[in-house]
């Protein structure tokens, strides 16, 4: 909450230290990795201008190495994108999660065409080449997981 109103001069350091503390204490008694995921995604969404690529890469690394976070990371990312979260750093992380783990959402509850369409819209408005590259990679992975869904594969 404070990060949004904090002085611009300290936001980068505040975001970094928050991420470090969240990761450190997610392994302590009473906290779990899901708590870290929630804190980290909120941090990337709210402090996107004040974090480096290293931070969202670390979030991706933690999620990738914890299979219990695959589905929650994809679901949370999708929900926040639907709500309008569009900061480049958050879009990068979300595209990665949806490309890698979107298939864990279950095609009946979250059809791949739905989140692929959201990523296609994000691609059209993405300013950075790095963001576009990650989205294209995610779309290729979604097409690969689409299997027999020829309409989706052809569109992508």
mmCIF file of C-alpha atoms in Angstrom:
data_model
loop_
_atom_site.group_PDB
_atom_site.id
_atom_site.type_symbol
_atom_site.label_atom_id
_atom_site.label_comp_id
_atom_site.label_asym_id
_atom_site.label_seq_id
_atom_site.Cartn_x
_atom_site.Cartn_y
_atom_site.Cartn_z
ATOM 1 C CA UNK A 1 0.000 0.000 0.000
ATOM 2 C CA UNK A 2 2.812 2.370 0.856
ATOM 3 C CA UNK A 3 4.651 1.714 -2.393
ATOM 4 C CA UNK A 4 1.945 3.446 -4.422
ATOM 5 C CA UNK A 5 2.226 6.667 -2.398
ATOM 6 C CA UNK A 6 5.928 6.543 -1.454
ATOM 7 C CA UNK A 7 8.371 9.182 -2.633
ATOM 8 C CA UNK A 8 9.677 8.387 -6.124
ATOM 9 C CA UNK A 9 13.276 8.452 -4.877
ATOM 10 C CA UNK A 10 12.808 5.383 -2.678
ATOM 11 C CA UNK A 11 10.340 3.264 -4.665
ATOM 12 C CA UNK A 12 12.968 1.167 -6.443
ATOM 13 C CA UNK A 13 14.777 0.282 -3.230
ATOM 14 C CA UNK A 14 11.478 -0.282 -1.412
ATOM 15 C CA UNK A 15 10.267 -2.657 -4.123
ATOM 16 C CA UNK A 16 13.522 -4.613 -4.117
ATOM 17 C CA UNK A 17 13.633 -4.960 -0.338
ATOM 18 C CA UNK A 18 9.969 -5.966 -0.233
ATOM 19 C CA UNK A 19 10.654 -8.733 -2.755
ATOM 20 C CA UNK A 20 13.667 -9.963 -0.800
ATOM 21 C CA UNK A 21 11.718 -10.039 2.455
ATOM 22 C CA UNK A 22 8.734 -11.748 0.839
ATOM 23 C CA UNK A 23 10.921 -14.513 -0.532
ATOM 24 C CA UNK A 24 12.869 -14.905 2.701
ATOM 25 C CA UNK A 25 9.768 -15.116 4.889
ATOM 26 C CA UNK A 26 7.731 -17.268 2.536
ATOM 27 C CA UNK A 27 9.868 -20.187 3.684
ATOM 28 C CA UNK A 28 9.468 -19.464 7.394
ATOM 29 C CA UNK A 29 6.880 -20.832 9.772
ATOM 30 C CA UNK A 30 3.334 -19.888 8.941
ATOM 31 C CA UNK A 31 3.985 -18.708 5.387
ATOM 32 C CA UNK A 32 3.936 -20.672 2.190
ATOM 33 C CA UNK A 33 4.993 -20.198 -1.380
ATOM 34 C CA UNK A 34 1.466 -19.182 -2.394
ATOM 35 C CA UNK A 35 1.787 -16.167 -0.103
ATOM 36 C CA UNK A 36 5.047 -15.265 -1.857
ATOM 37 C CA UNK A 37 3.335 -15.563 -5.239
ATOM 38 C CA UNK A 38 0.535 -13.205 -4.188
ATOM 39 C CA UNK A 39 2.967 -10.648 -2.761
ATOM 40 C CA UNK A 40 5.358 -10.881 -5.703
ATOM 41 C CA UNK A 41 2.677 -10.544 -8.397
ATOM 42 C CA UNK A 42 1.129 -7.581 -6.606
ATOM 43 C CA UNK A 43 4.575 -6.024 -6.338
ATOM 44 C CA UNK A 44 5.303 -6.514 -10.046
ATOM 45 C CA UNK A 45 1.883 -5.143 -10.952
ATOM 46 C CA UNK A 46 2.044 -2.067 -8.719
ATOM 47 C CA UNK A 47 5.766 -1.241 -8.893
ATOM 48 C CA UNK A 48 6.518 -2.139 -12.500
ATOM 49 C CA UNK A 49 8.345 1.109 -13.245
ATOM 50 C CA UNK A 50 10.530 0.676 -10.191
ATOM 51 C CA UNK A 51 11.716 -2.894 -10.566
ATOM 52 C CA UNK A 52 14.302 -4.483 -12.789
ATOM 53 C CA UNK A 53 13.932 -7.487 -15.033
ATOM 54 C CA UNK A 54 15.830 -9.456 -12.405
ATOM 55 C CA UNK A 55 12.883 -9.232 -10.028
ATOM 56 C CA UNK A 56 10.234 -10.648 -12.325
ATOM 57 C CA UNK A 57 12.756 -13.254 -13.518
ATOM 58 C CA UNK A 58 13.159 -14.334 -9.893
ATOM 59 C CA UNK A 59 9.390 -14.626 -9.485
ATOM 60 C CA UNK A 60 9.276 -16.796 -12.609
ATOM 61 C CA UNK A 61 12.134 -18.918 -11.273
ATOM 62 C CA UNK A 62 10.418 -19.512 -7.928
ATOM 63 C CA UNK A 63 7.116 -20.427 -9.629
ATOM 64 C CA UNK A 64 8.778 -22.694 -12.180
ATOM 65 C CA UNK A 65 10.550 -24.616 -9.420
ATOM 66 C CA UNK A 66 7.375 -25.064 -7.349
ATOM 67 C CA UNK A 67 4.815 -27.170 -9.199
ATOM 68 C CA UNK A 68 2.099 -26.234 -6.678
ATOM 69 C CA UNK A 69 2.370 -22.635 -7.942
ATOM 70 C CA UNK A 70 1.918 -23.351 -11.653
ATOM 71 C CA UNK A 71 -1.865 -23.222 -11.756
ATOM 72 C CA UNK A 72 -2.251 -20.364 -9.210
ATOM 73 C CA UNK A 73 0.316 -18.254 -11.078
ATOM 74 C CA UNK A 74 -1.488 -18.725 -14.385
ATOM 75 C CA UNK A 75 -4.925 -18.108 -12.841
ATOM 76 C CA UNK A 76 -3.866 -15.004 -10.873
ATOM 77 C CA UNK A 77 -2.066 -13.558 -13.895
ATOM 78 C CA UNK A 78 -5.086 -14.117 -16.104
ATOM 79 C CA UNK A 79 -7.471 -12.542 -13.581
ATOM 80 C CA UNK A 80 -5.282 -9.454 -13.189
ATOM 81 C CA UNK A 81 -4.905 -9.073 -16.962
ATOM 82 C CA UNK A 82 -8.682 -9.253 -17.298
ATOM 83 C CA UNK A 83 -8.984 -6.526 -14.653
ATOM 84 C CA UNK A 84 -6.755 -4.260 -16.710
ATOM 85 C CA UNK A 85 -3.261 -4.826 -15.315
ATOM 86 C CA UNK A 86 -1.087 -3.886 -18.241
ATOM 87 C CA UNK A 87 2.285 -2.784 -16.939
ATOM 88 C CA UNK A 88 5.033 -4.192 -19.174
ATOM 89 C CA UNK A 89 6.754 -6.053 -16.332
ATOM 90 C CA UNK A 90 3.496 -7.667 -15.248
ATOM 91 C CA UNK A 91 2.572 -8.544 -18.842
ATOM 92 C CA UNK A 92 5.943 -10.261 -19.290
ATOM 93 C CA UNK A 93 5.471 -12.396 -16.190
ATOM 94 C CA UNK A 94 1.842 -13.138 -17.050
ATOM 95 C CA UNK A 95 2.668 -14.131 -20.617
ATOM 96 C CA UNK A 96 5.333 -16.486 -19.336
ATOM 97 C CA UNK A 97 2.962 -18.065 -16.816
ATOM 98 C CA UNK A 98 0.133 -18.452 -19.324
ATOM 99 C CA UNK A 99 2.441 -19.893 -21.974
ATOM 100 C CA UNK A 100 4.076 -22.371 -19.629
ATOM 101 C CA UNK A 101 1.222 -23.201 -17.282
ATOM 102 C CA UNK A 102 -2.003 -22.059 -18.974
ATOM 103 C CA UNK A 103 -2.861 -25.649 -19.801
ATOM 104 C CA UNK A 104 -3.157 -26.339 -16.038
ATOM 105 C CA UNK A 105 -6.215 -24.075 -15.854
ATOM 106 C CA UNK A 106 -8.393 -26.679 -17.489
ATOM 107 C CA UNK A 107 -9.837 -26.117 -20.940
ATOM 108 C CA UNK A 108 -13.404 -26.307 -19.631
ATOM 109 C CA UNK A 109 -13.016 -23.495 -17.101
ATOM 110 C CA UNK A 110 -10.487 -21.369 -19.006
ATOM 111 C CA UNK A 111 -10.388 -22.140 -22.717
ATOM 112 C CA UNK A 112 -6.999 -21.445 -24.303
ATOM 113 C CA UNK A 113 -8.666 -19.201 -26.891
ATOM 114 C CA UNK A 114 -9.705 -16.846 -24.063
ATOM 115 C CA UNK A 115 -6.277 -16.214 -22.630
ATOM 116 C CA UNK A 116 -4.612 -16.351 -26.047
ATOM 117 C CA UNK A 117 -6.917 -13.519 -27.144
ATOM 118 C CA UNK A 118 -5.920 -11.469 -24.091
ATOM 119 C CA UNK A 119 -2.246 -12.010 -24.899
ATOM 120 C CA UNK A 120 -2.829 -11.050 -28.532
ATOM 121 C CA UNK A 121 -4.364 -7.764 -27.349
ATOM 122 C CA UNK A 122 -1.398 -7.186 -25.053
ATOM 123 C CA UNK A 123 0.919 -7.870 -28.000
ATOM 124 C CA UNK A 124 -0.734 -5.131 -30.040
ATOM 125 C CA UNK A 125 -0.166 -2.528 -27.306
ATOM 126 C CA UNK A 126 3.225 -3.700 -26.008
ATOM 127 C CA UNK A 127 5.858 -1.009 -26.326
ATOM 128 C CA UNK A 128 8.968 -3.081 -25.720
ATOM 129 C CA UNK A 129 10.447 -5.650 -28.057
ATOM 130 C CA UNK A 130 11.255 -7.878 -25.089
ATOM 131 C CA UNK A 131 7.610 -7.933 -24.061
ATOM 132 C CA UNK A 132 6.532 -8.793 -27.590
ATOM 133 C CA UNK A 133 9.078 -11.613 -27.776
ATOM 134 C CA UNK A 134 7.818 -13.158 -24.543
ATOM 135 C CA UNK A 135 4.196 -12.885 -25.695
ATOM 136 C CA UNK A 136 5.035 -14.543 -29.040
ATOM 137 C CA UNK A 137 6.819 -17.354 -27.216
ATOM 138 C CA UNK A 138 3.803 -17.791 -24.927
ATOM 139 C CA UNK A 139 1.418 -17.892 -27.889
ATOM 140 C CA UNK A 140 3.567 -20.569 -29.555
ATOM 141 C CA UNK A 141 3.429 -22.646 -26.364
ATOM 142 C CA UNK A 142 -0.342 -22.185 -26.114
ATOM 143 C CA UNK A 143 -0.672 -23.381 -29.709
ATOM 144 C CA UNK A 144 1.500 -26.390 -28.900
ATOM 145 C CA UNK A 145 -0.705 -27.294 -25.917
ATOM 146 C CA UNK A 146 -3.874 -26.714 -27.962
ATOM 147 C CA UNK A 147 -3.546 -30.167 -29.486
ATOM 148 C CA UNK A 148 -6.588 -30.851 -31.649
ATOM 149 C CA UNK A 149 -7.975 -27.292 -31.444
ATOM 150 C CA UNK A 150 -7.248 -26.414 -35.071
ATOM 151 C CA UNK A 151 -9.133 -23.117 -34.917
ATOM 152 C CA UNK A 152 -6.896 -21.854 -32.121
ATOM 153 C CA UNK A 153 -3.715 -23.166 -33.732
ATOM 154 C CA UNK A 154 -4.611 -21.570 -37.050
ATOM 155 C CA UNK A 155 -5.423 -18.221 -35.430
ATOM 156 C CA UNK A 156 -2.189 -18.188 -33.485
#
